[in-house]
Amino acid sequence: MGTSLVGRTVAVSIRHSLIVLLGALAATAAALVYLSQNFAMTAETSQLISPKLDWRKRGIEFDKAFPQLQNLTMIVVDGATPELADDGAKRLASALQQRPDLFHNVRQPDGGRFFERNGLLLLPMDDVRSVTDALIKVQPLLSALAADPSLAGAMKMLNVTLLGIEGGDVKLKDIEPQLNALAGTFEKAVAGQPAYFSWRTLVTGDAPDLGDKRRLILVQPEMDYGQLQPGQGASDAIRAMAGLLNLDPAHGVTVRLTGQVPLADEEFASLADDAGLITAAMAAALIGILWLAVRSTRITFAIICTTLIGLVITAAIGLLAVGRFNLISVAFIPLFVGLGVDFSIQFSVRTLAERLVRPNLEAALVATGKTIGRALALSAAAIGVGFFAFLPTSYLGVAELGTIAGLGMIVAFTLTISLLPTVLLLLRAPQAGLKEVGFTLLAPVDDLVHRHRRAVLIVALLAATAAAALLPLLRFDYNPLNLKSPRVESMATLRDMQHDRNWSLDAINILAPSLADAAPLARRLADLPEVSRVVSLNSFMPENQKEKLVLIGDAVDVVEPVLDVEPAQPATDAELQQRLGATAISLRVAAEHSLDAAAAASARRLADVLDRLKTATPAVRASAAAAVVTPLKIMLDQVRTQLKARPISIETLPKELIADWMTLDARVRLLVLPKDDHSDASLRRFAQAVQSVAPDATGWPISTVASGESIVHAFLQAGTYSFLAITLLLVAVLRRVRDVVLTMLPVILSGLLTFGTCAALDLPLNFTNIIALPLLLGVGVAFNIYFVLAWRAGETAMLQSSLMRAVVFSAMTTATAFGALWLSSHPGTASMGRLLMISLAWELLVTVLFRPALLAQPATRTISATA
C-alpha cells in the first residue's frame, strides 16, 4: 500500500468519521455475537502437535489399544495405617462405581478382589514363607482376637500372652514393640488426639513404609472440553464423596488427586491465582506509558479503544479461520496487543509531530498517513508474512497461532489508518502541550554515536560474537512439569509419589506381538542397568505356584479353623473397665520379674495408660476401642481372604485386568519402570536405553523429550521461514540489498543478545516462554523498518526524532505490560515475563545505540558511494 493511498484512506476516514465509527462498532458487535455463539477452546495438549510424527503415531496407536488408560485421574489414598488405607480405598472405589455418569472406568491397580485373594501368590517365594510362618506363629493371638474382636478381647489376648511370660514360654522383650504401639495409641486417645493402631504391623513385626500405607484408585472421568478445566466437575465429585465417607485427616485418611486430568485442570487454576494482580499491573503499565508517550488522556483513550476493538475482531476472524482456540493459539492476544499498540503509538506520535507544523488536526492526520503510511504498511505486511510462515510447521498450535496473528496484523493496520484517526478527530485530540515531540535530551548521545560510530559497531560485533559463543549453552527444558506450580495439590502429590517404589509417572509402555514374545523381551529390558523392573501380563501369573500354595495350605490348616468362629457378645463398659484394670496389674507384675529394663519400662508405660483409660469417660474408651477394633476387623477379613488363594492362569485372570495388559488382537503391554532418580538427564538415558531394545516404545519419558524436540524444530522451522519470507518481502519492496541487510542486522543482534543472556544466566527456553519469540520477532522487524525508511527519507538525527520517541515508548509499553507476567507465581508464565523483559531491554539498547550507528551515514551518500 503506497504512501499516497494510506494518506487518502486517512482522509476518507476522517471525512466520514461517523460512518467509520459506526461501522467499527457494528463489526465489533457482530464479532462479539459470533464469539458468544461459536467460542470453542480445547485444553487437549495432545492436539497441539501433528499426529503424522512417528512418536505421535506410536502414542496414538497405544491410546487406541488401551483407551481406558487415557485421561486418568489418580486418586491417592494415604492412611495412618495400612488397614485404614485399604479400607478407605475400597469404600471410595465402591462409591465412585455407583456414578457411571461421571466416571467411565474405576479400578484399583493394586487392589480389588483378585489381589486381595491372590496377593500372597504374587509375592516372592521368601516373602510367602515369611508371611505364612508369621501367621502360624501368631495363631493363638488370631484365635483370641477372632473370638472377641473388641478392646476387651484385645486385653484378654494380652493377658494370655503375659501368662505365657510368667510360664517362661515368652519373654517380655519379645512383645516390647507391641506394648509400645498399644501405649502410644491409648495415650493419644486419652489426650483427645486422633489415635490409630495397626494389627498388621503387630502381627508381622515390620514397621510399614510409605507403600504399605498408600493405595491408588484410577478413574476415567467424564470430560467437558467446553470448559477451561474439563475434569473439574468429576474432581469435585470425588472430593465430595470422600468427605461423605469420612475419608479425611481427622479419621486417619488423606485423599489427594493427581494424574493427567487434575494436572491440566489445576494448571488453569494456578494461572488464575495471580490473574487480578497481573492484569492490574499490565493495565496500569499500558495506560501509564501510553500517556507518557502522547501526554494526552484522549489520545491514550483512542489507542486503547482501537486496540480492544481490533482484538475482538481478530478473535472472531481467527475463530472463524481455525475453528477453535488451543493453549498456544490464544497467545495471539499478547501478540496483537503488543504490535497493535505499536502501530497506534507510531501513528499518534507522528500526528503530534505533524500537529506542530500543520494548521489543524485534520491536516496533521492526513500528513501522518502520507509520511508514516508506507512504514506501517510494510511493517504489517512483513510481520504478517512472518506469522503466516508458521503454517507449514508440525506444531499445530504454532501453525494456528500464525494464522490468527497474521490475520490480526491486517486488522491492526486497517484500524490504525481508519478507526484511530477517526477517534482522534472525534475526540478533538489536543496537542498535548508538547513543544517538541522528539527526544531532544538524547542529542548528546546522538552526537556521541555519530562521532564514535566505528567503535559502537565494533562493540556490537564483539557482543554478537560473544553471544553466539554462548549459544551452545542455551538449553530447552523438555519437562513440562517444571513449568507447573509446585503448590497445587496435583503437582505436590506427583512430586511426593516419585519416592513411591510401587508407581512411577516415568514408566514406558511397549506393545509385544504376543504373550510368548513378551517374556524374552521383558528379560532383555530387565537386564538394562537403567531399568528397575518390567511388568506385563506374565507378572500376574507367578512362578513356583505349587510350592507357594503348599505353604499357604499349611497356614490354612493351622489358622483358618480359629478364624471361622462366631464372635462373642461385646463386653459392657463396666466389664471393659475391669479388663483394663486387670491387664494393668498383670503388666506391672511382668515388669517386676523382667530382667530387661527397656521391656519393663514399656510394660509400666502401658499399665499406666490403661489405668488412665479405666478412669476416663466412656467416650474416651470408645475412642480407644475404635482405634483398635476397626483395623482389627479389617485385618481379620484380609487374612481370611488371603488364605483362599487358588492357582492362577491366563484363564482365571479377571477380564478387566487382562484388558489393561492385552489388546483384543493378543498384543501384550509391557510396563518398564526406571531405576535412577527422576532427573531430566536420567530419564533421557532411561528412554534411550529402552528404545535401543524396543524402538517402538512410548510413554511419558519418550513423549516429553520428543515433543520438546518437535516444538524446538517447529520454532526453528517457523523462524527460518519467517526470516526468509520477511527478507524476500523487503527485497521486493526496498529494492536494495544493502537496505535489507541494514533492516535485518539489528533483529539478528537483539536475538543473539537475548539468547546469549539466557544461556549465561541459565534461563532455559521452555514450552511456555518460547511462545514469546514471535512477538519479539515482530517488534524487532517493525522497529527496523521504521528506522530504515526514515533513514532513506533523509533522517540522520535518529535519537532526537519523533520516531525514536514512538519506538522507545512502544518497546517500554510492551516490556512493562507483558513483563508484568514476571509477577506470576506460575513458573511457566513468570519465565515468559523474564524472556520478554530481557529481549525488549536489549531491543531498546540496540535501538538507542546500534541502529543510529548503523544508519549514521546518510542514505544518499551511501547510494552514491556504491554507484
Short mmCIF file of C-alpha atoms in Angstrom, two decimals, residues 3 111 130 291 380 422 433 501 577 582 607 635 696 762 779 781 842 863:
data_model
loop_
_atom_site.label_atom_id
_atom_site.label_comp_id
_atom_site.label_asym_id
_atom_site.label_seq_id
_atom_site.Cartn_x
_atom_site.Cartn_y
_atom_site.Cartn_z
CA THR A 3 2.07 6.35 0.96
CA GLY A 111 -6.38 -53.79 44.99
CA SER A 130 7.88 -65.39 55.91
CA TRP A 291 0.11 8.56 28.48
CA ALA A 380 2.32 -5.00 8.93
CA THR A 422 -11.45 8.86 13.23
CA GLY A 433 1.35 20.60 25.30
CA ARG A 501 8.53 -47.75 44.86
CA GLN A 577 -13.04 -51.21 82.80
CA ALA A 582 -6.67 -56.47 85.44
CA ALA A 607 -0.05 -50.20 82.54
CA MET A 635 -7.01 -57.35 59.31
CA ASP A 696 8.50 -48.65 19.17
CA ASP A 762 20.93 -20.41 32.77
CA VAL A 779 8.56 -5.94 17.28
CA VAL A 781 11.17 -6.20 12.37
CA TRP A 842 18.25 -5.49 24.52
CA ILE A 863 23.85 5.16 -2.58
#
